mmCIF file of C-alpha atoms in Angstrom:
data_model
loop_
_atom_site.group_PDB
_atom_site.id
_atom_site.type_symbol
_atom_site.label_atom_id
_atom_site.label_comp_id
_atom_site.label_asym_id
_atom_site.label_seq_id
_atom_site.Cartn_x
_atom_site.Cartn_y
_atom_site.Cartn_z
ATOM 1 C CA MET R 1254 0.000 0.000 0.000
ATOM 2 C CA ILE R 1255 2.787 2.412 0.934
ATOM 3 C CA VAL R 1256 4.727 1.584 -2.231
ATOM 4 C CA THR R 1257 1.613 2.305 -4.325
ATOM 5 C CA LEU R 1258 1.150 5.625 -2.548
ATOM 6 C CA LEU R 1259 4.758 6.588 -3.259
ATOM 7 C CA ARG R 1260 4.275 5.821 -6.930
ATOM 8 C CA ARG R 1261 1.223 8.077 -7.046
ATOM 9 C CA VAL R 1262 3.081 10.927 -5.366
ATOM 10 C CA PHE R 1263 5.948 10.495 -7.815
ATOM 11 C CA CYS R 1264 3.592 10.558 -10.836
ATOM 12 C CA CYS R 1265 1.761 13.586 -9.440
ATOM 13 C CA LEU R 1266 5.024 15.506 -9.142
ATOM 14 C CA LEU R 1267 5.930 14.755 -12.726
ATOM 15 C CA CYS R 1268 2.551 15.984 -13.952
ATOM 16 C CA ARG R 1269 2.359 19.195 -11.927
ATOM 17 C CA LYS R 1270 4.388 22.319 -12.392
ATOM 18 C CA SER R 1271 6.535 22.547 -9.313
ATOM 19 C CA GLU R 1272 9.925 24.010 -8.578
ATOM 20 C CA LYS R 1273 12.739 21.756 -9.668
ATOM 21 C CA GLY R 1274 14.283 21.748 -6.195
ATOM 22 C CA VAL R 1275 11.033 20.709 -4.542
ATOM 23 C CA LYS R 1276 10.563 17.879 -7.028
ATOM 24 C CA LEU R 1277 14.103 16.641 -6.446
ATOM 25 C CA LEU R 1278 13.703 16.821 -2.664
ATOM 26 C CA VAL R 1279 10.417 14.908 -2.663
ATOM 27 C CA LEU R 1280 11.792 12.383 -5.140
ATOM 28 C CA CYS R 1281 14.840 11.689 -2.952
ATOM 29 C CA GLY R 1282 12.578 11.317 0.077
ATOM 30 C CA CYS R 1283 10.337 8.867 -1.734
ATOM 31 C CA LEU R 1284 13.261 6.789 -2.983
ATOM 32 C CA SER R 1285 14.839 6.748 0.468
ATOM 33 C CA LEU R 1286 11.583 5.568 2.019
ATOM 34 C CA LEU R 1287 11.177 2.938 -0.691
ATOM 35 C CA PHE R 1288 14.705 1.570 -0.123
ATOM 36 C CA TYR R 1289 14.058 1.538 3.630
ATOM 37 C CA LEU R 1290 10.838 -0.413 3.216
ATOM 38 C CA GLN R 1291 12.540 -3.002 1.005
ATOM 39 C CA TRP R 1292 15.413 -3.359 3.469
ATOM 40 C CA ASN R 1293 12.988 -3.660 6.398
ATOM 41 C CA ASN R 1294 10.971 -6.314 4.567
ATOM 42 C CA LYS R 1295 14.103 -8.402 3.951
ATOM 43 C CA LEU R 1296 15.044 -8.019 7.608
ATOM 44 C CA LEU R 1297 11.609 -9.202 8.732
ATOM 45 C CA LEU R 1298 11.796 -12.205 6.405
ATOM 46 C CA ARG R 1299 15.247 -13.078 7.715
ATOM 47 C CA ARG R 1300 14.021 -12.847 11.310
ATOM 48 C CA ALA R 1301 11.006 -15.002 10.453
ATOM 49 C CA LYS R 1302 13.292 -17.690 9.004
ATOM 50 C CA ILE R 1303 15.463 -17.618 12.123
ATOM 51 C CA ARG R 1304 12.346 -17.829 14.304
ATOM 52 C CA ASP R 1305 11.012 -20.772 12.285
ATOM 53 C CA ALA R 1306 14.378 -22.533 12.577
ATOM 54 C CA GLN R 1307 14.378 -21.974 16.332
ATOM 55 C CA ASN R 1308 10.807 -23.275 16.589
ATOM 56 C CA GLU R 1309 11.758 -26.352 14.562
ATOM 57 C CA GLU R 1310 14.703 -27.015 16.858
ATOM 58 C CA GLU R 1311 12.409 -26.763 19.879
ATOM 59 C CA ILE R 1312 9.897 -29.129 18.237
ATOM 60 C CA ASP R 1313 12.633 -31.635 17.425
ATOM 61 C CA GLU R 1314 13.983 -31.503 20.974
ATOM 62 C CA ALA R 1315 10.496 -32.121 22.356
ATOM 63 C CA LEU R 1316 10.007 -35.065 19.989
ATOM 64 C CA GLU R 1317 13.316 -36.580 21.093
ATOM 65 C CA ILE R 1318 12.212 -36.424 24.729
ATOM 66 C CA GLU R 1319 8.842 -37.965 23.856
ATOM 67 C CA ASP R 1320 10.566 -40.728 21.887
ATOM 68 C CA GLU R 1321 12.689 -41.701 24.883
ATOM 69 C CA ILE R 1322 9.647 -41.772 27.190
ATOM 70 C CA LEU R 1323 7.671 -43.909 24.714
ATOM 71 C CA LEU R 1324 10.579 -46.315 24.274
ATOM 72 C CA ALA R 1325 10.851 -46.750 28.053
ATOM 73 C CA GLN R 1326 7.097 -47.407 28.234
ATOM 74 C CA TYR R 1327 7.407 -49.935 25.402
ATOM 75 C CA GLN R 1328 10.139 -51.790 27.308
ATOM 76 C CA LYS R 1329 7.799 -52.064 30.302
ATOM 77 C CA ARG R 1330 4.967 -53.318 28.084
ATOM 78 C CA LEU R 1331 7.232 -56.039 26.700
ATOM 79 C CA GLN R 1332 8.344 -57.099 30.171
ATOM 80 C CA SER R 1333 4.781 -57.216 31.469
ATOM 81 C CA GLY R 1334 3.565 -59.247 28.468
ATOM 82 C CA ASP R 1335 1.297 -56.434 27.314
ATOM 83 C CA VAL R 1336 2.258 -56.610 23.600
ATOM 84 C CA THR R 1337 0.011 -59.321 22.179
ATOM 85 C CA PRO R 1338 -1.680 -60.129 18.846
ATOM 86 C CA SER R 1339 -5.273 -58.878 18.670
ATOM 87 C CA ASN R 1340 -6.480 -61.768 16.485
ATOM 88 C CA MET R 1341 -4.573 -64.996 15.806
ATOM 89 C CA ASN R 1342 -7.054 -65.922 13.069
ATOM 90 C CA PHE R 1343 -6.279 -62.938 10.842
ATOM 91 C CA VAL R 1344 -2.916 -61.312 10.132
ATOM 92 C CA PHE R 1345 -2.787 -58.329 7.776
ATOM 93 C CA HIS R 1346 0.563 -57.261 6.366
ATOM 94 C CA ASN R 1347 -0.140 -53.921 4.674
ATOM 95 C CA LYS R 1348 3.106 -53.529 2.790
ATOM 96 C CA PHE R 1349 5.164 -50.608 1.560
ATOM 97 C CA PRO R 1350 5.947 -50.921 -2.172
ATOM 98 C CA LYS R 1351 9.590 -51.743 -2.929
ATOM 99 C CA SER R 1352 10.077 -53.437 0.442
ATOM 100 C CA ALA R 1353 10.643 -57.121 -0.440
ATOM 101 C CA SER R 1354 6.993 -57.698 -1.371
ATOM 102 C CA THR R 1355 7.805 -60.253 -4.082
ATOM 103 C CA THR R 1356 10.273 -62.176 -1.919
ATOM 104 C CA LEU R 1357 7.884 -62.271 1.019
ATOM 105 C CA ASN R 1358 5.072 -63.428 -1.263
ATOM 106 C CA TYR R 1359 7.160 -66.433 -2.374
ATOM 107 C CA ILE R 1360 8.004 -67.239 1.249
ATOM 108 C CA LEU R 1361 4.371 -66.991 2.357
ATOM 109 C CA LEU R 1362 3.205 -69.267 -0.456
ATOM 110 C CA GLY R 1363 5.553 -71.922 0.892
ATOM 111 C CA LEU R 1364 4.588 -71.250 4.512
ATOM 112 C CA ALA R 1365 0.865 -71.504 3.742
ATOM 113 C CA ARG R 1366 1.380 -75.008 2.367
ATOM 114 C CA ARG R 1367 3.654 -75.996 5.230
ATOM 115 C CA ASN R 1368 1.660 -74.498 8.122
ATOM 116 C CA GLY R 1369 -1.855 -74.904 6.745
ATOM 117 C CA PHE R 1370 -3.207 -71.350 6.762
ATOM 118 C CA ASN R 1371 -5.108 -69.475 4.074
ATOM 119 C CA TYR R 1372 -2.972 -66.912 2.293
ATOM 120 C CA GLU R 1373 -3.925 -64.245 -0.218
ATOM 121 C CA LYS R 1374 -2.026 -61.449 -1.911
ATOM 122 C CA ILE R 1375 -4.127 -58.716 -3.479
ATOM 123 C CA ASN R 1376 -2.526 -57.913 -6.816
ATOM 124 C CA SER R 1377 -2.860 -55.119 -9.323
ATOM 125 C CA GLY R 1378 -6.221 -55.242 -11.097
ATOM 126 C CA ASN R 1379 -8.022 -56.833 -8.157
ATOM 127 C CA ILE R 1380 -11.294 -55.255 -6.981
ATOM 128 C CA ALA R 1381 -9.629 -54.189 -3.725
ATOM 129 C CA ASN R 1382 -6.522 -52.741 -5.360
ATOM 130 C CA SER R 1383 -6.946 -49.230 -4.035
ATOM 131 C CA ILE R 1384 -4.013 -48.259 -1.851
ATOM 132 C CA GLN R 1385 -5.647 -45.180 -0.324
ATOM 133 C CA GLU R 1386 -9.188 -46.389 0.402
ATOM 134 C CA ASP R 1387 -10.475 -48.455 3.318
ATOM 135 C CA ALA R 1388 -13.812 -49.630 1.894
ATOM 136 C CA PRO R 1389 -12.548 -51.942 -0.910
ATOM 137 C CA VAL R 1390 -10.245 -53.779 1.504
ATOM 138 C CA ILE R 1391 -12.979 -54.168 4.121
ATOM 139 C CA TYR R 1392 -15.357 -55.480 1.446
ATOM 140 C CA PHE R 1393 -12.694 -57.923 0.224
ATOM 141 C CA VAL R 1394 -12.071 -59.262 3.724
ATOM 142 C CA GLU R 1395 -15.791 -59.682 4.416
ATOM 143 C CA ASN R 1396 -16.126 -61.828 1.296
ATOM 144 C CA ASN R 1397 -12.869 -63.796 1.447
ATOM 145 C CA PHE R 1398 -12.107 -64.268 5.141
ATOM 146 C CA LYS R 1399 -11.243 -67.912 5.873
ATOM 147 C CA PRO R 1400 -9.399 -68.346 9.182
ATOM 148 C CA PRO R 1401 -6.562 -68.833 9.805
ATOM 149 C CA TYR R 1402 -6.000 -66.077 7.267
ATOM 150 C CA LEU R 1403 -3.017 -63.963 6.226
ATOM 151 C CA LEU R 1404 -3.488 -61.100 3.780
ATOM 152 C CA LEU R 1405 -0.667 -59.262 1.984
ATOM 153 C CA LYS R 1406 -1.298 -56.011 0.129
ATOM 154 C CA HIS R 1407 0.333 -52.689 -0.743
ATOM 155 C CA GLN R 1408 -2.001 -50.562 1.337
ATOM 156 C CA PHE R 1409 -2.260 -47.557 3.640
ATOM 157 C CA TRP R 1410 -3.308 -48.483 7.180
ATOM 158 C CA VAL R 1411 -7.015 -49.411 7.220
ATOM 159 C CA ASN R 1412 -9.349 -48.622 10.105
ATOM 160 C CA PHE R 1413 -11.459 -51.768 10.592
ATOM 161 C CA THR R 1414 -12.910 -50.672 13.953
ATOM 162 C CA GLY R 1415 -16.692 -50.498 13.948
ATOM 163 C CA ARG R 1416 -16.866 -51.378 10.252
ATOM 164 C CA ILE R 1417 -16.440 -55.135 10.346
ATOM 165 C CA PRO R 1418 -17.225 -57.940 12.859
ATOM 166 C CA TYR R 1419 -14.706 -58.101 15.693
ATOM 167 C CA GLU R 1420 -13.453 -61.548 14.676
ATOM 168 C CA MET R 1421 -12.463 -60.104 11.276
ATOM 169 C CA ARG R 1422 -10.340 -57.291 12.692
ATOM 170 C CA PRO R 1423 -6.712 -58.155 12.003
ATOM 171 C CA THR R 1424 -3.441 -58.355 13.828
ATOM 172 C CA TYR R 1425 -1.361 -55.777 11.997
ATOM 173 C CA ILE R 1426 2.264 -56.372 11.015
ATOM 174 C CA ASN R 1427 4.512 -54.438 8.669
ATOM 175 C CA MET R 1428 8.098 -54.133 7.489
ATOM 176 C CA ILE R 1429 9.503 -50.722 6.682
ATOM 177 C CA ARG R 1430 12.481 -49.474 4.786
ATOM 178 C CA ASP R 1431 14.891 -46.580 5.239
ATOM 179 C CA PRO R 1432 13.002 -43.779 3.432
ATOM 180 C CA LEU R 1433 16.120 -42.645 1.569
ATOM 181 C CA ASP R 1434 16.711 -46.169 0.241
ATOM 182 C CA TRP R 1435 12.986 -46.441 -0.486
ATOM 183 C CA VAL R 1436 12.973 -43.259 -2.589
ATOM 184 C CA THR R 1437 16.130 -44.383 -4.409
ATOM 185 C CA SER R 1438 14.719 -47.814 -5.216
ATOM 186 C CA ARG R 1439 11.376 -46.415 -6.440
ATOM 187 C CA TYR R 1440 13.157 -43.793 -8.556
ATOM 188 C CA TYR R 1441 15.260 -46.327 -10.481
ATOM 189 C CA PHE R 1442 12.618 -49.075 -10.504
ATOM 190 C CA ASN R 1443 10.197 -46.765 -12.352
ATOM 191 C CA ARG R 1444 12.863 -46.291 -15.019
ATOM 192 C CA TYR R 1445 14.520 -49.696 -15.289
ATOM 193 C CA GLY R 1446 12.416 -52.335 -13.505
ATOM 194 C CA TRP R 1447 13.871 -55.571 -12.128
ATOM 195 C CA VAL R 1448 16.931 -57.531 -13.168
ATOM 196 C CA ARG R 1449 14.644 -60.371 -14.343
ATOM 197 C CA ASP R 1450 12.049 -58.071 -15.946
ATOM 198 C CA PRO R 1451 13.703 -54.850 -17.151
ATOM 199 C CA GLY R 1452 11.751 -51.894 -18.467
ATOM 200 C CA CYS R 1453 9.927 -48.812 -17.266
ATOM 201 C CA ARG R 1454 7.057 -48.855 -14.782
ATOM 202 C CA GLY R 1455 4.277 -46.328 -14.142
ATOM 203 C CA GLU R 1456 5.408 -42.732 -14.477
ATOM 204 C CA GLY R 1457 8.775 -43.930 -15.786
ATOM 205 C CA CYS R 1458 7.095 -44.840 -19.077
ATOM 206 C CA SER R 1459 5.878 -41.303 -19.796
ATOM 207 C CA MET R 1460 9.123 -39.430 -19.116
ATOM 208 C CA SER R 1461 11.267 -37.636 -21.627
ATOM 209 C CA ARG R 1462 14.543 -39.321 -22.529
ATOM 210 C CA GLU R 1463 16.428 -36.713 -20.494
ATOM 211 C CA GLU R 1464 14.310 -37.378 -17.395
ATOM 212 C CA HIS R 1465 14.582 -41.141 -17.874
ATOM 213 C CA GLU R 1466 18.368 -41.137 -18.022
ATOM 214 C CA MET R 1467 18.840 -38.595 -15.227
ATOM 215 C CA SER R 1468 20.324 -39.890 -11.979
ATOM 216 C CA LEU R 1469 18.594 -39.138 -8.687
ATOM 217 C CA ASP R 1470 21.484 -36.863 -7.730
ATOM 218 C CA GLU R 1471 21.079 -34.871 -10.949
ATOM 219 C CA CYS R 1472 17.328 -34.674 -10.433
ATOM 220 C CA VAL R 1473 17.752 -33.264 -6.914
ATOM 221 C CA GLU R 1474 20.440 -30.867 -8.139
ATOM 222 C CA LYS R 1475 17.942 -29.482 -10.674
ATOM 223 C CA LYS R 1476 15.182 -29.445 -8.030
ATOM 224 C CA LEU R 1477 12.685 -31.242 -10.256
ATOM 225 C CA THR R 1478 9.353 -32.316 -8.754
ATOM 226 C CA LEU R 1479 10.124 -35.896 -9.867
ATOM 227 C CA CYS R 1480 12.428 -36.207 -6.883
ATOM 228 C CA THR R 1481 11.795 -33.223 -4.596
ATOM 229 C CA ARG R 1482 8.246 -34.360 -3.824
ATOM 230 C CA PRO R 1483 8.621 -38.029 -2.843
ATOM 231 C CA SER R 1484 5.657 -40.411 -2.709
ATOM 232 C CA PRO R 1485 3.801 -40.455 0.640
ATOM 233 C CA TYR R 1486 5.546 -42.571 3.273
ATOM 234 C CA PHE R 1487 3.575 -41.952 6.467
ATOM 235 C CA PRO R 1488 0.119 -43.150 5.268
ATOM 236 C CA TYR R 1489 1.259 -46.779 4.979
ATOM 237 C CA LEU R 1490 1.516 -46.778 8.756
ATOM 238 C CA CYS R 1491 -0.823 -43.906 9.566
ATOM 239 C CA GLY R 1492 -3.738 -44.186 7.136
ATOM 240 C CA PRO R 1493 -5.460 -42.002 4.533
ATOM 241 C CA SER R 1494 -7.024 -39.492 6.949
ATOM 242 C CA SER R 1495 -6.237 -35.771 6.771
ATOM 243 C CA ALA R 1496 -4.228 -36.048 10.008
ATOM 244 C CA CYS R 1497 -1.755 -38.251 8.107
ATOM 245 C CA TYR R 1498 -1.269 -35.609 5.399
ATOM 246 C CA ASP R 1499 -0.993 -32.462 7.525
ATOM 247 C CA HIS R 1500 1.474 -29.843 6.227
ATOM 248 C CA ARG R 1501 3.003 -29.913 9.731
ATOM 249 C CA LYS R 1502 5.052 -33.070 9.336
ATOM 250 C CA ASP R 1503 5.994 -33.109 13.012
ATOM 251 C CA LEU R 1504 2.289 -33.630 13.772
ATOM 252 C CA VAL R 1505 2.035 -36.408 11.177
ATOM 253 C CA TYR R 1506 5.116 -37.982 12.742
ATOM 254 C CA LYS R 1507 3.442 -38.022 16.162
ATOM 255 C CA GLN R 1508 0.229 -39.480 14.738
ATOM 256 C CA THR R 1509 2.106 -42.233 12.891
ATOM 257 C CA ARG R 1510 4.368 -42.995 15.833
ATOM 258 C CA GLN R 1511 1.309 -43.530 18.034
ATOM 259 C CA ARG R 1512 -0.319 -45.680 15.363
ATOM 260 C CA ILE R 1513 2.695 -48.002 15.382
ATOM 261 C CA LEU R 1514 2.551 -48.304 19.157
ATOM 262 C CA ASP R 1515 -1.219 -48.802 19.362
ATOM 263 C CA GLU R 1516 -2.117 -50.754 16.230
ATOM 264 C CA TYR R 1517 0.884 -52.840 15.145
ATOM 265 C CA TYR R 1518 1.848 -56.071 16.809
ATOM 266 C CA PHE R 1519 5.202 -56.010 15.059
ATOM 267 C CA VAL R 1520 7.036 -53.779 12.580
ATOM 268 C CA GLY R 1521 10.123 -55.309 11.013
ATOM 269 C CA ILE R 1522 13.025 -53.656 9.231
ATOM 270 C CA LEU R 1523 13.888 -54.501 5.623
ATOM 271 C CA ASP R 1524 17.612 -53.946 6.218
ATOM 272 C CA HIS R 1525 17.360 -56.830 8.685
ATOM 273 C CA PHE R 1526 15.034 -59.091 6.732
ATOM 274 C CA GLU R 1527 16.295 -62.359 8.192
ATOM 275 C CA GLU R 1528 16.021 -61.072 11.768
ATOM 276 C CA THR R 1529 12.520 -59.811 10.977
ATOM 277 C CA LEU R 1530 11.524 -63.325 9.901
ATOM 278 C CA ARG R 1531 13.187 -64.866 12.955
ATOM 279 C CA ALA R 1532 11.138 -62.583 15.207
ATOM 280 C CA LEU R 1533 7.940 -63.479 13.334
ATOM 281 C CA GLU R 1534 8.755 -67.179 13.731
ATOM 282 C CA VAL R 1535 8.588 -66.633 17.495
ATOM 283 C CA LEU R 1536 5.721 -64.132 17.582
ATOM 284 C CA LEU R 1537 3.430 -65.803 15.023
ATOM 285 C CA PRO R 1538 4.690 -69.404 14.747
ATOM 286 C CA SER R 1539 1.483 -70.800 13.221
ATOM 287 C CA TYR R 1540 2.077 -68.549 10.223
ATOM 288 C CA PHE R 1541 5.824 -67.927 10.056
ATOM 289 C CA GLY R 1542 7.295 -71.121 11.494
ATOM 290 C CA GLY R 1543 10.042 -72.209 9.080
ATOM 291 C CA ALA R 1544 10.301 -68.816 7.331
ATOM 292 C CA VAL R 1545 14.082 -68.498 7.638
ATOM 293 C CA GLU R 1546 14.610 -72.008 6.283
ATOM 294 C CA ILE R 1547 12.579 -71.120 3.186
ATOM 295 C CA LEU R 1548 14.391 -67.765 2.866
ATOM 296 C CA LYS R 1549 17.757 -69.519 2.778
ATOM 297 C CA GLY R 1550 16.627 -72.067 0.223
ATOM 298 C CA GLU R 1551 18.187 -71.983 -3.234
ATOM 299 C CA GLN R 1552 14.919 -71.071 -4.966
ATOM 300 C CA ILE R 1553 14.212 -67.953 -2.877
ATOM 301 C CA GLN R 1554 17.829 -66.789 -2.989
ATOM 302 C CA LYS R 1555 17.735 -66.986 -6.778
ATOM 303 C CA LYS R 1556 14.452 -65.063 -6.957
ATOM 304 C CA MET R 1557 15.819 -62.355 -4.626
ATOM 305 C CA LYS R 1558 18.732 -61.716 -6.985
ATOM 306 C CA LEU R 1559 16.412 -61.509 -9.986
ATOM 307 C CA THR R 1560 13.971 -59.078 -8.339
ATOM 308 C CA ARG R 1561 16.545 -56.480 -7.370
ATOM 309 C CA THR R 1562 16.084 -53.040 -8.892
ATOM 310 C CA LYS R 1563 18.059 -52.688 -12.101
ATOM 311 C CA ASN R 1564 20.649 -49.897 -12.533
ATOM 312 C CA LYS R 1565 20.098 -48.553 -9.011
ATOM 313 C CA LYS R 1566 22.729 -46.014 -7.951
ATOM 314 C CA LYS R 1567 23.558 -44.952 -4.428
ATOM 315 C CA MET R 1568 22.794 -41.279 -3.769
ATOM 316 C CA ASN R 1569 25.706 -38.989 -2.970
ATOM 317 C CA GLU R 1570 26.149 -37.262 0.382
ATOM 318 C CA LYS R 1571 24.804 -33.930 -0.849
ATOM 319 C CA THR R 1572 21.542 -35.567 -1.961
ATOM 320 C CA ARG R 1573 21.371 -37.540 1.260
ATOM 321 C CA GLN R 1574 21.664 -34.386 3.360
ATOM 322 C CA TYR R 1575 19.067 -32.648 1.192
ATOM 323 C CA TYR R 1576 16.518 -35.357 2.005
ATOM 324 C CA LEU R 1577 17.475 -35.694 5.672
ATOM 325 C CA ASN R 1578 17.122 -31.949 6.264
ATOM 326 C CA GLY R 1579 14.206 -31.414 3.906
ATOM 327 C CA PRO R 1580 11.531 -33.594 2.274
ATOM 328 C CA LEU R 1581 12.255 -36.786 4.258
ATOM 329 C CA LYS R 1582 13.382 -35.361 7.590
ATOM 330 C CA TYR R 1583 10.482 -36.670 9.663
ATOM 331 C CA GLU R 1584 10.142 -39.867 7.634
ATOM 332 C CA ALA R 1585 13.759 -40.659 8.529
ATOM 333 C CA LYS R 1586 12.996 -39.824 12.139
ATOM 334 C CA LEU R 1587 10.059 -42.239 12.128
ATOM 335 C CA TYR R 1588 12.214 -44.970 10.602
ATOM 336 C CA ASN R 1589 14.813 -44.497 13.335
ATOM 337 C CA PHE R 1590 12.119 -44.672 16.009
ATOM 338 C CA ALA R 1591 10.705 -47.874 14.484
ATOM 339 C CA LYS R 1592 14.218 -49.295 14.315
ATOM 340 C CA LYS R 1593 14.680 -48.675 18.047
ATOM 341 C CA LEU R 1594 11.395 -50.476 18.749
ATOM 342 C CA PHE R 1595 12.580 -53.324 16.521
ATOM 343 C CA LYS R 1596 15.867 -53.663 18.406
ATOM 344 C CA GLU R 1597 14.047 -53.603 21.741
ATOM 345 C CA ARG R 1598 11.813 -56.422 20.507
ATOM 346 C CA LEU R 1599 14.751 -58.483 19.255
ATOM 347 C CA ASP R 1600 16.642 -57.977 22.515
ATOM 348 C CA PHE R 1601 13.579 -59.147 24.439
ATOM 349 C CA LEU R 1602 13.284 -62.226 22.190
ATOM 350 C CA GLY R 1603 17.032 -62.917 22.408
ATOM 351 C CA ILE R 1604 17.603 -62.546 18.657
ATOM 352 C CA PRO R 1605 20.947 -60.958 17.677
ATOM 353 C CA ILE R 1606 21.302 -58.792 14.572
ATOM 354 C CA THR R 1607 23.853 -60.448 12.311
ATOM 355 C CA THR R 1608 22.773 -59.671 8.733
ATOM 356 C CA THR R 1609 21.999 -56.720 6.481
ATOM 357 C CA THR R 1610 19.816 -57.040 3.399
ATOM 358 C CA ASP R 1611 20.811 -55.260 0.209
ATOM 359 C CA ASP R 1612 18.345 -54.525 -2.593
#
C-alpha cells in the first residue's frame, strides 16, 4: 500500500508544475523511504526464518524427549507381556511398495502349504486394489475371510474398527524401509524395472529421454518435482485421513508414531530381513514357522537376486543431506524410532542382529 502511494506521489510531481528543487527533494525522500521499506521487509523475512528454525529445533527436541519416554514405556509393556496379537485368526501385512513384497510373497506361499493357513495377496487389477481407500479392503475381507487367514497387500493403514465384525479385525504387522533407500529404489525401478524383468514402470514410461536417463542426484540438483516431492511414506503406517497428510510433518510424525505403538503387533526392518523373519517365527509361529529355512533355500535366494532393482545407484552425500534436512526429515525420524522399537523387541526375544539385506 505504501509503495503504491509513493508511486502516485511520484507521478503527481511529474505531472504538476513545481519548482525543480522541490521535485528533487520529494523524489529523494520517496526513494529513500522505498529503499528503507525493502530493506525492512528483507530483515523481517530473515528474522522469520530464524524464528522458524528456532521453533523447529524446539519441536525436534520435544520429539526426542517424547521418543525416549515412549521407548521406556514400550520396554515395560514387553516385560509385562502387554504386547500381544489382537487376532490370531487374521494377520494383515499392509506392505510398503519396494520393500521385499515379491520375496515375502514367495516365502508366504511356501509357509501356507507348510503351516496350513489361508494366504492371499491382493494384486494389481483386483477389486480391492486401491491403496488409499479403506472400503474396498474391508469389502474384500468380508467376502474372502477364511481363518486362519493372512493377507498381503500394498495398502495404507485401514481402520477396521466399527466397520467389520470383531473376529475379522486383524493383527497388523509391517516391514519398513529406510526412506532414503525407499525413494532411491522407487526412482530407479520406475525407469529400469527388475533384473529379471527390465523396463519402465508407471510414471517412468511417460518421461522424456532426459528425465529417464537422469540420476537421482542430478534430479535433486535441478530441483525437479520428480524427486523433490517423494511419494507419501507416512500413510502406509498412519492411514489415509487428513491427520496423516498435515502440512506440519511433526504432527504427522506423532500421529504415525502412536499408530505403530497402538495398532501394530510387530514392525520389522527390511535392512534386517532375516532377523525380521526370525522374530515373526517366534511371535506368530502358526504362520511364520520355518520362514528363515525357506528364505535360505536356493529357490528364494535366486528369486531375490532376480527381483533387485536394475541400474540402481547410491545417492551422494549432498543428496542424502538434502533429504534428511528437507523432504524426508520426519520420515527418517520415524524410521529411526521404528528401528529402536525393533531392536528392543529383538533384545527381548534374544535374537541378535547379524545380517543386512541389500536390494
